[in-house]
Coordinates of C-alpha atoms and ligand atoms in Angstrom, one line a residue:
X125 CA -3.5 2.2 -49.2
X126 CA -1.4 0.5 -52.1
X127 CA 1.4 -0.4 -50.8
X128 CA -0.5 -2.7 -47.6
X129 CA -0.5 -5.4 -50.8
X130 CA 3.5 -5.7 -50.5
X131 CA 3.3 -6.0 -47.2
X132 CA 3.3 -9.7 -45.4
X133 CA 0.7 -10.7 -42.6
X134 CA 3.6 -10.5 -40.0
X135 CA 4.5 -6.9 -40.9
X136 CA 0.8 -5.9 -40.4
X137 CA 1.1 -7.3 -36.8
X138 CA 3.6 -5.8 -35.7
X139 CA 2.8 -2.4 -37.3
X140 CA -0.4 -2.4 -36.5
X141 CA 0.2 -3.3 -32.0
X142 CA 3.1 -0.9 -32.5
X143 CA 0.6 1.8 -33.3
X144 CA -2.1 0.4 -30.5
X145 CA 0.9 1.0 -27.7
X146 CA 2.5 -2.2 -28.2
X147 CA 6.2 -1.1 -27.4
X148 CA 7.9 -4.2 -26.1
X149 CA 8.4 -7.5 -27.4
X150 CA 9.7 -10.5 -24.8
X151 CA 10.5 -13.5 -27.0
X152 CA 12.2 -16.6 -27.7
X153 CA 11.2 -17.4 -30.8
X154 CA 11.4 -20.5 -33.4
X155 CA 11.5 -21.3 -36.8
X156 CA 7.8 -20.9 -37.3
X157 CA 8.0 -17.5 -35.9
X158 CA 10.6 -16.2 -38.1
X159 CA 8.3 -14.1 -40.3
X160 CA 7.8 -11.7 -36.9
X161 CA 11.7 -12.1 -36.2
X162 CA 12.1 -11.0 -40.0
X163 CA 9.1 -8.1 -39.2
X164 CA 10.2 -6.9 -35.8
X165 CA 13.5 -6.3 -37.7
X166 CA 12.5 -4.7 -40.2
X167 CA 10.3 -2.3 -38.7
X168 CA 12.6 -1.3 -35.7
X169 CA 9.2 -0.5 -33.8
X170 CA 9.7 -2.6 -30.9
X171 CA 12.4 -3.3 -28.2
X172 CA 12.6 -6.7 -28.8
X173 CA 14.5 -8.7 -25.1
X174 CA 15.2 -12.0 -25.6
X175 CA 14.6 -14.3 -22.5
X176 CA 16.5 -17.8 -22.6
X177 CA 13.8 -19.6 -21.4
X178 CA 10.1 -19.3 -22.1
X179 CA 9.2 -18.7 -18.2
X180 CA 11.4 -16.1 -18.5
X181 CA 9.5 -14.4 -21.7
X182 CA 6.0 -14.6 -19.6
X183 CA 7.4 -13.5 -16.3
X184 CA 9.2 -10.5 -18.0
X185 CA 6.0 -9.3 -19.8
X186 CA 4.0 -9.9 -16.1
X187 CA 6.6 -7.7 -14.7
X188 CA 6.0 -4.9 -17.6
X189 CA 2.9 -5.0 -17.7
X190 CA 2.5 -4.8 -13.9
X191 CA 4.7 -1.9 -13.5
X192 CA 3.9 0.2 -17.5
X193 CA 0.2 -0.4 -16.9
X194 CA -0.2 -1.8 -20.9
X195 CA 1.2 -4.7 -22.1
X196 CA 4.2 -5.9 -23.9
X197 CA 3.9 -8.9 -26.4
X198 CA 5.4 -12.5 -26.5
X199 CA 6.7 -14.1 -29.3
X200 CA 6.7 -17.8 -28.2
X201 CA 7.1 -21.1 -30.4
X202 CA 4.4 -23.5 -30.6
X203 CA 2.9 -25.9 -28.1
X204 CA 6.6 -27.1 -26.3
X205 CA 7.6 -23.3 -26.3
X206 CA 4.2 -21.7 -24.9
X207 CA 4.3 -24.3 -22.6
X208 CA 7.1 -23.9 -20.9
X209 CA 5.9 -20.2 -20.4
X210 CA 3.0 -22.0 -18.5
X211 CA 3.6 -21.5 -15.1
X212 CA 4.2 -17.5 -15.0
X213 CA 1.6 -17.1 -17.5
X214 CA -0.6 -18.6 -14.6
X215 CA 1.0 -16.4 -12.4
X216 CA 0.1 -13.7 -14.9
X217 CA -3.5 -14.6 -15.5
X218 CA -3.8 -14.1 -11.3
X219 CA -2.2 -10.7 -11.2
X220 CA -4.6 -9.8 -13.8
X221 CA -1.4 -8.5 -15.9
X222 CA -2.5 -7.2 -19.7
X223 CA -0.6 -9.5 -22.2
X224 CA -0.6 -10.8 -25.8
X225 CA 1.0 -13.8 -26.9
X226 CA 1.9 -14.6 -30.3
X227 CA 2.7 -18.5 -30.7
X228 CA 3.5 -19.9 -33.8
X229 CA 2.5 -22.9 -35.3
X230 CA 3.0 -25.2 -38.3
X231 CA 0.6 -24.0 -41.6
X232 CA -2.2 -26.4 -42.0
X233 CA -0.6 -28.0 -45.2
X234 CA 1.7 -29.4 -42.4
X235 CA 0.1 -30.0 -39.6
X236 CA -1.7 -33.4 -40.6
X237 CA 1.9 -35.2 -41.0
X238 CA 2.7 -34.7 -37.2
X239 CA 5.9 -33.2 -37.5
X240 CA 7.9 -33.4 -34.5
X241 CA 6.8 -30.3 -33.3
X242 CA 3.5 -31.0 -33.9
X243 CA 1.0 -30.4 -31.1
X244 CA -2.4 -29.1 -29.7
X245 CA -1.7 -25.0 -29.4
X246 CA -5.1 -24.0 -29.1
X247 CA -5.6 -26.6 -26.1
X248 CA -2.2 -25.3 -24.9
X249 CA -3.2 -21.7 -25.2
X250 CA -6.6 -22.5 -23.4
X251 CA -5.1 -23.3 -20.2
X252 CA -3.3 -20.0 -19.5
X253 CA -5.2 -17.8 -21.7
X254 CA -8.3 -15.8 -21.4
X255 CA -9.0 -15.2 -25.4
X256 CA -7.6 -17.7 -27.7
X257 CA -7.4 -17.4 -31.6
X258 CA -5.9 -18.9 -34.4
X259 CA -5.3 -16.9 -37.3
X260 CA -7.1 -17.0 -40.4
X261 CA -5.3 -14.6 -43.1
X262 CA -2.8 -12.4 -43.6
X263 CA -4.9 -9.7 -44.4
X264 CA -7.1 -10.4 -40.9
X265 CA -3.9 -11.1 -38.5
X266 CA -3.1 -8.1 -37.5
X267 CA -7.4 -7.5 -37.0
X268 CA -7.3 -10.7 -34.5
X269 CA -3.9 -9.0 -33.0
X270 CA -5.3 -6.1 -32.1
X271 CA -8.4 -7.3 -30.7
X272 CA -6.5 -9.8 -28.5
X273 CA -4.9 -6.6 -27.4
X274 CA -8.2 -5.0 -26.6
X275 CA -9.2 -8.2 -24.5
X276 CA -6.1 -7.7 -22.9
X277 CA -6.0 -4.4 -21.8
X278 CA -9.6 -4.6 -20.9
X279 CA -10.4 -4.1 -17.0
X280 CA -9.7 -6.1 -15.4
X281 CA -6.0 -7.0 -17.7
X282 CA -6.3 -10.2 -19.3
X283 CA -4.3 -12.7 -21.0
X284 CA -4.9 -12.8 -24.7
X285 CA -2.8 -15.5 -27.0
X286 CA -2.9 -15.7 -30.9
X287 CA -1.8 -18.6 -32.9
X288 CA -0.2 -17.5 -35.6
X289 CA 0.5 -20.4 -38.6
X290 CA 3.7 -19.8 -40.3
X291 CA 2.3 -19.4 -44.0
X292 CA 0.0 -16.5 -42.6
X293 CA 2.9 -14.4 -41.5
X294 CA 4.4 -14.8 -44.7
X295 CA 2.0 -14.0 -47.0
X296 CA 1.2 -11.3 -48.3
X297 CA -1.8 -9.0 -48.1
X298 CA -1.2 -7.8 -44.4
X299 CA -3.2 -5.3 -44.0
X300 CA -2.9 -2.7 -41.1
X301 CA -5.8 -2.7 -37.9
X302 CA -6.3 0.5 -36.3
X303 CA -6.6 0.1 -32.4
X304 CA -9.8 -1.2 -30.9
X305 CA -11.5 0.4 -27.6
X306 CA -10.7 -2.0 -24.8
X307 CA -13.5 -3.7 -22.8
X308 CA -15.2 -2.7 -19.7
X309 CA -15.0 -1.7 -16.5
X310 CA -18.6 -2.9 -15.9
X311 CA -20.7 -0.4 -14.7
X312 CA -21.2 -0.4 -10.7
X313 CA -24.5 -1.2 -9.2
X314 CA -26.1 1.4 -6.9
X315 CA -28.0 -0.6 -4.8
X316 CA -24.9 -2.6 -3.6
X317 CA -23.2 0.3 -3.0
X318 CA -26.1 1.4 -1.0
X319 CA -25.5 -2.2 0.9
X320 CA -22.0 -1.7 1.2
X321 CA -22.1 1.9 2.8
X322 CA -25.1 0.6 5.2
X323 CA -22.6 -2.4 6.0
X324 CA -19.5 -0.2 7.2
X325 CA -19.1 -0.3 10.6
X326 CA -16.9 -1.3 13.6
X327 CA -17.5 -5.2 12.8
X328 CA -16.7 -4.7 9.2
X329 CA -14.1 -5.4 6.8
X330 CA -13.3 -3.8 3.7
X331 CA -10.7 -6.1 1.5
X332 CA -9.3 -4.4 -1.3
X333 CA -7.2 -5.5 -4.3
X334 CA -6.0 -5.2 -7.8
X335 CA -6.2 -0.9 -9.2
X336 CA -7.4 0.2 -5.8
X337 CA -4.2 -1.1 -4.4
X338 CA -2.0 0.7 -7.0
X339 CA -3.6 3.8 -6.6
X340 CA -2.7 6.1 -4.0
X341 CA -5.6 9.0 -3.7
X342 CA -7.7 5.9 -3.5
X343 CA -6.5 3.7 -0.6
X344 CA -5.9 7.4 1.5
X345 CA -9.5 8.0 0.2
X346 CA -10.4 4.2 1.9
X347 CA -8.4 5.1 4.9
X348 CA -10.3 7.6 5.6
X349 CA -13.3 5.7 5.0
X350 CA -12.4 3.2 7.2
X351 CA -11.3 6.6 10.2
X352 CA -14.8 7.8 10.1
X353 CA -16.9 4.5 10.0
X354 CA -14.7 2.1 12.4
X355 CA -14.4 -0.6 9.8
X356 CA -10.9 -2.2 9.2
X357 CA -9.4 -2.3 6.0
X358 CA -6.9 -5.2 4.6
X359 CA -5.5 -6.3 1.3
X360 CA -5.1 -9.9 0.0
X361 CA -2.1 -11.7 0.6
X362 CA -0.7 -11.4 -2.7
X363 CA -1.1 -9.0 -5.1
X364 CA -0.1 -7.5 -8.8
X365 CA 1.1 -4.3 -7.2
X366 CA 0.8 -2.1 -4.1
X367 CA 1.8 1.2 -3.9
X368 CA 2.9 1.7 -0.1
X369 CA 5.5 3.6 2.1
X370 CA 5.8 6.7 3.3
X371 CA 2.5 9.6 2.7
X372 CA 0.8 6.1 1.5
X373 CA -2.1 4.4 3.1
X374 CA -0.6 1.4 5.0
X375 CA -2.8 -1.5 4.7
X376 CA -1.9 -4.9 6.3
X377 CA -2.1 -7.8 3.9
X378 CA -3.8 -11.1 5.0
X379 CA -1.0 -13.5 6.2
X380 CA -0.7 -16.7 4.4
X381 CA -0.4 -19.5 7.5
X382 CA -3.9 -20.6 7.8
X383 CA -4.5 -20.2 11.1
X384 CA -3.3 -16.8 11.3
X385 CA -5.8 -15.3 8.5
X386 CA -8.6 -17.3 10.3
X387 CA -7.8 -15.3 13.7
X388 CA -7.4 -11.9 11.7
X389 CA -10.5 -12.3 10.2
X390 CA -12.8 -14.0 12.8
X391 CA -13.9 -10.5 14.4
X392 CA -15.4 -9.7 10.8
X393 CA -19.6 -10.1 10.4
X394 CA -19.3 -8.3 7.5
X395 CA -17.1 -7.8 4.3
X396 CA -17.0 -5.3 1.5
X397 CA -14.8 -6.7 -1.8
X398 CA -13.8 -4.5 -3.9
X399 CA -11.3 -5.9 -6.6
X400 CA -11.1 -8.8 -4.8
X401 CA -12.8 -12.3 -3.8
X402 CA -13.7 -13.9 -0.8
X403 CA -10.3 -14.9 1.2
X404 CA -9.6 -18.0 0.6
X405 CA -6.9 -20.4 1.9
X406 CA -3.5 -21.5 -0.3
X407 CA -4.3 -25.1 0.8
X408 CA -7.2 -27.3 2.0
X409 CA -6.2 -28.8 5.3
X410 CA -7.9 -31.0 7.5
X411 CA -10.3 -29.8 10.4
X412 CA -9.6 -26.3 8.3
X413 CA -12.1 -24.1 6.3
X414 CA -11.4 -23.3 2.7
X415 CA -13.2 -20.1 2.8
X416 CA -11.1 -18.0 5.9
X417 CA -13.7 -15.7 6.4
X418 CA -16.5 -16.5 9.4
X419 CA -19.2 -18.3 8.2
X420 CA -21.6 -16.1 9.8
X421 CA -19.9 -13.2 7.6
X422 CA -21.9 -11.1 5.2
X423 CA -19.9 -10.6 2.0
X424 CA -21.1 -7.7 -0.3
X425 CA -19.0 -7.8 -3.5
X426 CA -19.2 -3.9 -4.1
X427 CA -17.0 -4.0 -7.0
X428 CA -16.1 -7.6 -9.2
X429 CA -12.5 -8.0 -10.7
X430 CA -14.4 -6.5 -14.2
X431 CA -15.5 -2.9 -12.4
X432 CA -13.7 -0.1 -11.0
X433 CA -11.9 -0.5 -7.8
X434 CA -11.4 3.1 -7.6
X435 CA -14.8 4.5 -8.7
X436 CA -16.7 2.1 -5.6
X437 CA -14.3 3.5 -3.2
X438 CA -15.3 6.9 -4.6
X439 CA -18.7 6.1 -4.6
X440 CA -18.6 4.8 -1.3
X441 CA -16.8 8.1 0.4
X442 CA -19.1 10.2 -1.2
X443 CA -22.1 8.5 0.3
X444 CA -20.9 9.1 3.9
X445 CA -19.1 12.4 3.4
X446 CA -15.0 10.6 3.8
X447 CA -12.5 12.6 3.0
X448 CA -8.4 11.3 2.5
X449 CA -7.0 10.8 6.0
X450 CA -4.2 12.8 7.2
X451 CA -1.7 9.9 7.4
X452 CA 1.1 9.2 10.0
X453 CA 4.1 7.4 8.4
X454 CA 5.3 4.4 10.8
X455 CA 8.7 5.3 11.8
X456 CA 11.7 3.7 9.6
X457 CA 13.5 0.4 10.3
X458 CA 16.6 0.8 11.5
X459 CA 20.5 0.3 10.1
X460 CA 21.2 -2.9 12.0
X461 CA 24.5 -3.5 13.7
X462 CA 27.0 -6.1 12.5
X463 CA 25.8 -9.2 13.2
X464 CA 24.2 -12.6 11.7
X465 CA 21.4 -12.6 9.3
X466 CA 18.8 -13.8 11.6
X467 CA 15.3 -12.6 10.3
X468 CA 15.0 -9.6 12.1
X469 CA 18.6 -8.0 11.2
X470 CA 18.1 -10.0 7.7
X471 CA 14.3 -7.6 7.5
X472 CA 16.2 -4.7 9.0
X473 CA 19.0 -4.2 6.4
X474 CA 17.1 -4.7 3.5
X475 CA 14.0 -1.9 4.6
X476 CA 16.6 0.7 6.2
X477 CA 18.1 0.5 2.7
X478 CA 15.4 1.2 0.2
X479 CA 15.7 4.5 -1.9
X480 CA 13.0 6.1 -2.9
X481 CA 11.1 4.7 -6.2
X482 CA 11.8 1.2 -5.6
X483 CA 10.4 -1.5 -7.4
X484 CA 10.1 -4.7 -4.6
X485 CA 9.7 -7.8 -6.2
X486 CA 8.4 -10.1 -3.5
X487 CA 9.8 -14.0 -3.9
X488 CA 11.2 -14.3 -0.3
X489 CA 8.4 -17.1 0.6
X490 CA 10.2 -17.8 4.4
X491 CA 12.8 -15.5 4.6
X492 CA 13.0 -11.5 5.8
X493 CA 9.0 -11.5 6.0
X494 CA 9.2 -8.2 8.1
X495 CA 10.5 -6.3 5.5
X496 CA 7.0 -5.3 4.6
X497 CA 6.2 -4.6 8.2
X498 CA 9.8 -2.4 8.7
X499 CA 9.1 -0.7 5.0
X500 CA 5.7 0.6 5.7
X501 CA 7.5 4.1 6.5
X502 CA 10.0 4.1 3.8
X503 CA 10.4 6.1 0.9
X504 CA 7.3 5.6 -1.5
X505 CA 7.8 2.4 -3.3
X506 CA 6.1 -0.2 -5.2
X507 CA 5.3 -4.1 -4.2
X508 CA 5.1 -7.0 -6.8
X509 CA 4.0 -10.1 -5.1
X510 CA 4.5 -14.2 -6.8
X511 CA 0.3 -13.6 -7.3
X512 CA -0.6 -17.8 -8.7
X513 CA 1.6 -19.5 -6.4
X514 CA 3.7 -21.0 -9.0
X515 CA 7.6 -19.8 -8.0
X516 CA 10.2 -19.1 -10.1
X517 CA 8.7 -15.8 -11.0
X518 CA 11.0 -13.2 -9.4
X519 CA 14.1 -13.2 -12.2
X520 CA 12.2 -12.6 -14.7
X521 CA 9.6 -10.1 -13.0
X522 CA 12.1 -7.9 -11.7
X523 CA 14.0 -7.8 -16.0
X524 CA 10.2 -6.8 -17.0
X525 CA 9.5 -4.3 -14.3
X526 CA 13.4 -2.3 -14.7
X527 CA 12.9 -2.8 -18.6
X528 CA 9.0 -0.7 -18.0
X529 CA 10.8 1.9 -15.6
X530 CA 14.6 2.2 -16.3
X531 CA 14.6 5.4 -13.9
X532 CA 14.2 3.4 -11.0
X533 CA 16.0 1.2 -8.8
X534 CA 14.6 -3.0 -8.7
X535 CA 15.3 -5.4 -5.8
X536 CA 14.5 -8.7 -6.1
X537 CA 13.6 -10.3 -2.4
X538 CA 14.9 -14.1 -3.9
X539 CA 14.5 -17.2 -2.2
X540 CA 17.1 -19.5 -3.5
X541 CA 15.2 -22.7 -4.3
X542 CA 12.5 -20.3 -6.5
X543 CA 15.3 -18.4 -7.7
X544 CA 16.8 -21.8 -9.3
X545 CA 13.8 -22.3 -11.9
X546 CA 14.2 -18.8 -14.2
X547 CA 17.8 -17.9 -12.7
X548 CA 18.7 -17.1 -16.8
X549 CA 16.5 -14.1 -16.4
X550 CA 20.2 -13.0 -14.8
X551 CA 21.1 -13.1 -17.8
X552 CA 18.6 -10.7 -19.8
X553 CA 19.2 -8.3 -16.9
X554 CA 23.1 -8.1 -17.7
X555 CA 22.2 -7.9 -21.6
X556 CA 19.8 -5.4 -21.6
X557 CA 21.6 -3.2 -18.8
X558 CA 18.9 -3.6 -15.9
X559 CA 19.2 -1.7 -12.8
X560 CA 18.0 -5.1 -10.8
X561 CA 19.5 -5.7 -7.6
X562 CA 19.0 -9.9 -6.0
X563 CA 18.7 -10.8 -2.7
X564 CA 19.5 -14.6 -2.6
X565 CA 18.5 -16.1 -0.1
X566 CA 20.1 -18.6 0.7
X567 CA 19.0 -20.7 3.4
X568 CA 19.6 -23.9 1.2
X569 CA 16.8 -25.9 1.2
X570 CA 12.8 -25.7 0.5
X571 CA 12.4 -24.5 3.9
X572 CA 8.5 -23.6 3.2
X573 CA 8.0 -27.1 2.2
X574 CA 9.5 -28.3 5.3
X575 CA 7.0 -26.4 7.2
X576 CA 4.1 -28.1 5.2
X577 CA 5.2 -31.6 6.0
X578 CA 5.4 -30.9 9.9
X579 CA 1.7 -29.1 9.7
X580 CA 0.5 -32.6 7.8
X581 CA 1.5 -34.4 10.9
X582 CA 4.7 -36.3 8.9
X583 CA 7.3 -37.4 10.6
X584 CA 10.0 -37.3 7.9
X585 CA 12.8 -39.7 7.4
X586 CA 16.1 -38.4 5.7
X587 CA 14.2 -39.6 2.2
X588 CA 11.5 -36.7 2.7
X589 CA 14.1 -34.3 4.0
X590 CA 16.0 -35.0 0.9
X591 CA 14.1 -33.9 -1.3
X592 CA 13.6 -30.2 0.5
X593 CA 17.2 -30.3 0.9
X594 CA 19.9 -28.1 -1.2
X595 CA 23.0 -28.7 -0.2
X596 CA 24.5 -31.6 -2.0
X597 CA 25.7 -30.1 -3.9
X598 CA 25.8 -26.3 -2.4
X599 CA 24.7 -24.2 -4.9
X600 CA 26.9 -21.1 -5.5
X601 CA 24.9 -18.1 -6.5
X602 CA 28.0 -15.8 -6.9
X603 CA 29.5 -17.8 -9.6
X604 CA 26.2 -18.5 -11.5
X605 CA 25.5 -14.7 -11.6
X606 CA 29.1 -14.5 -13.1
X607 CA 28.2 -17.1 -15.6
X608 CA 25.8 -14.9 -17.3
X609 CA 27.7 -11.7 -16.8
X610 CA 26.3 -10.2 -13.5
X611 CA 28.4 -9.5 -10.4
X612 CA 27.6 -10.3 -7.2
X613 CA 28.5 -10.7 -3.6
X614 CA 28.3 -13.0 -1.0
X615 CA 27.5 -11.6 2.6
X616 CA 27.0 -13.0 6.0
X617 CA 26.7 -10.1 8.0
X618 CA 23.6 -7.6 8.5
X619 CA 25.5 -4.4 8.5
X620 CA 27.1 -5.4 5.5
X621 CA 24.1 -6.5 3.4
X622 CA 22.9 -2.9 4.2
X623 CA 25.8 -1.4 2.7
X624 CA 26.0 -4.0 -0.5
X625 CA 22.6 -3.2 -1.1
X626 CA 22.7 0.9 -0.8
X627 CA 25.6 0.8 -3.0
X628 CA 24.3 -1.2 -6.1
X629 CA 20.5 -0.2 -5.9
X630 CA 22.6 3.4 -7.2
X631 CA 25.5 1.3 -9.5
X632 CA 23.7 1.1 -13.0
X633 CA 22.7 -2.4 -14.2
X634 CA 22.3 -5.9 -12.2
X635 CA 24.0 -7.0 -9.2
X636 CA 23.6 -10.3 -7.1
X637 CA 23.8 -10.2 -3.3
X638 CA 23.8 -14.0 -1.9
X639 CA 22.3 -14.0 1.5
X640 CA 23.8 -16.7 3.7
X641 CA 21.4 -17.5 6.4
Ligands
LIG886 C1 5.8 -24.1 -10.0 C2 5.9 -24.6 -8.6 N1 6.5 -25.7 -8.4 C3 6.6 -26.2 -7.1 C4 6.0 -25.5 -6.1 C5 6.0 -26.1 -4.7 N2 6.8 -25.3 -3.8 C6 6.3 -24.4 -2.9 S1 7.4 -23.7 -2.0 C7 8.7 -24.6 -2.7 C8 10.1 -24.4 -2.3 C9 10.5 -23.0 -2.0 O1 11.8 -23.0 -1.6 P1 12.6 -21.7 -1.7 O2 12.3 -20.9 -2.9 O3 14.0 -21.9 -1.4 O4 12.0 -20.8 -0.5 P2 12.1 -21.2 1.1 O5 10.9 -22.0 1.4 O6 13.4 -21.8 1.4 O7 11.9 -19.8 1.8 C10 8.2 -25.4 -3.7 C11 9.0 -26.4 -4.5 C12 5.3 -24.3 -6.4 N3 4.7 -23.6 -5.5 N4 5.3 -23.9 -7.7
LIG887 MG1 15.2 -21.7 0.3

């Protein structure tokens, strides 16, 4: 085509993702990403949400991804600026969420005089990144873009980054890729399915994770597998998304204290993984496994993170002749009375309240933990868990999941310390009109890491409680929401958290409900 020649290596990029799916852009960008600025513009092809931090831009596109099943692209500025995206791209990379970066850098001419920006990207990129590439040319840019975004939306997802130097998005030649077939799933292997259906049985366990869990028909199909051959079925502790509630297959999730998940799982002397790995525990502790399944346990990996989930559970039911059980939904939780927020009334509120369609976003580490247990009856909804570890995910989740479904209601189960690290993400939600309702809370301290220096065998001094400690000063959730232009509400009583929150998960656009505990 002619007219690709007036056209600069940033404008292919963009048009050319924009016609492989590519519908979101998360960004905070920099001068050496002004070229895709200038094209994203331009073009008008992309919703383009601007996150005021770059933990914010990553945790955004996890939460699209997550919940629009493609992937948005990042627009992220060099080394300092991809960095700081680090820790939810981690998260990211966990979840198996699809996503492409684009980081810019300095053009070669310029890179040798380290300029203050100056910095390894590619080594930056490596950490967080599954597929790394610099680009080349502005007439093979938007060719690297759009295989990155074939790695990514691969099976499993992946995360994909591309460098882009600043003098190859402005020159021009761009020319436009047309979409690429993503990679895998790997085929399945018949005679491990043959082991894993000669493995089910009452001593068996069947862990499933990542598509299985976010696919209904599948998980009833498993149920019903697990009916007719005895063996249990449980999911990992944290995941990208489940798919749960009321007509759904309920499937208990392995707890995260050590010593719990080694008691659930003792009974096991055999284990069929599909999407998922052997269990293993957060931490190393002493006199404590690593691996939390018996030793003794026989672990057939029926389907790796790069093969369908779905297919081995279909392969596996029609081997024995299992057919989708019949389910009885768990009755719901009830409206509690007026009262304090103690866990239970705290739990209570929240899962007697949730409409039908909501999007959970799961960052309440200590707090309300039987929300999941009260909610397994509730109105079919979906269940983003924190899936590296690394908090400060759940702002910026919950903006990405509401901007991928606007149709449906987001609450945000916050603890307040987490909440603290990407709390701007409030921010993006108010600007871009997100229907995201927060729970803070707020029990004022790092009360998990409390925990963790009793179970070391510590006997703190007020120096070590300190530093778990938020009090001095208080922080006040209501008036940082109304900083960056969301309302909120402070609450105190269980009754009346059920009512704040059945009354904004229907008000359009964000709403902050801190939990005093
Ligand atoms: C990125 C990152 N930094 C630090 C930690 C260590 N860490 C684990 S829990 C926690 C405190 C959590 O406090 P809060 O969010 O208030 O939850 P609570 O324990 O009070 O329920 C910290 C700092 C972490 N997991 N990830
Ligand atoms: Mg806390």
């Amino acid at each position: 085509m002619k007219d690709q020649t007036a056209m600069n290596g940033a404008e292919s990029l963009v048009r050319s993702l924009s016609a492989g799916g590519v519908e979101v852009c998360f960004a905070n960008p920099g001068t050496s990403e002004m070229q895709f600025v200038d094209a994203l513009d331009r073009t008008r092809l992309m919703r383009c949400v601007l996150g005021l931090f770059e933990g914010v831009v990553s945790g955004a596109a996890d939460g699209y991804a997550r919940m629009a099943g493609k992937p948005a692209v990042t627009l992220l500025h060099l080394a300092p600026g991809l960095a700081n995206a680090g820790a939810n791209l981690h998260n990211a990379k966990k979840a198996r969420s699809p996503m492409l970066n684009i980081v810019g850098n300095h053009t070669l001419r310029h890179l040798r005089y380290d300029a203050p920006l100056t910095a390894d990207v590619p080594a930056t990129a490596s950490v967080f990144s599954d597929w790394v590439r610099t680009a080349q040319t502005a007439d093979t840019i938007a060719r690297d873009a759009i295989e990155g975004l074939a790695v990514a939306t691969g099976h499993p997802g992946r995360i994909a980054t591309l460098i882009a130097p600043a003098d190859i998005g402005w020159q021009e030649g761009g020319m436009i890729a047309s979409p690429m077939q993503p990679h895998g799933p790997r085929a399945l292997d018949p005679q491990v399915i043959a082991r894993a259906v000669s493995a089910l049985g009452p001593d068996a366990l069947i862990l499933c994770g990542g598509t299985v869990l976010e696919d209904p028909a599948s998980t009833r199909l498993l149920a019903g597998i697990a009916r007719q051959t005895g063996a249990k079925l449980m999911a990992p502790g944290s995941n990208r998304r489940i798919e749960r509630g009321a007509g759904r297959a309920n499937i208990p999730r392995i707890p995260y204290p050590i010593d719990m998940a080694i008691e659930q799982l003792a009974p096991f002397r055999r284990a069929v993984l599909i999407e998922a790995q052997p269990p293993v525990a957060f931490f190393a502790y002493p006199n404590r496994p690593s691996l939390l399944l018996p030793e003794a346990c026989e672990v057939i990996q029926l389907a790796e993170f790069d093969q369908d989930g779905r297919a081995a559970v279909q392969a596996l039911a029609d081997s024995i002749g299992a057919k989708s059980a019949r389910l009885t939904d768990p009755s719901r939780a009830e409206i509690p009375q007026a009262g304090p927020l103690q866990d239970l009334a705290l739990s209570a509120a929240i899962a007697s309240a949730l409409p039908e369609g909501a999007i959970i976003i799961d960052e309440s580490l200590t707090s309300a933990n039987q929300v999941d247990s009260m909610s397994a009856g509730a109105p079919p909804h979906s269940w983003l868990s924190i899936t590296g570890g690394a908090i400060g995910i759940g702002p910026p989740l919950s903006a990405g999941a509401a901007v991928a479904c606007p149709e449906r209601p987001v609450i945000a189960l916050q603890a307040d310390g987490s909440a603290m690290y990407t709390l701007q993400a409030l921010w993006t939600q108010a600007r871009e009109g997100l229907n995201v309702t927060t729970i803070i809370f707020a029990n004022k301290s790092y009360d998990l890491l409390k925990h963790e220096l009793f179970k070391v065998g510590a006997n703190p001094g007020p120096d070590a409680l300190n530093l778990l400690d938020l009090r001095r000063p208080e922080l006040d959730f209501i008036s940082l929401a109304a900083g960056m232009g969301v309302p909120g509400r402070r609450v105190d009583c269980a009754a009346e958290l059920h009512r704040t929150l059945s009354d904004a998960v229907i008000e359009p656009g964000p709403f902050l409900i801190e939990a005093i505990l």
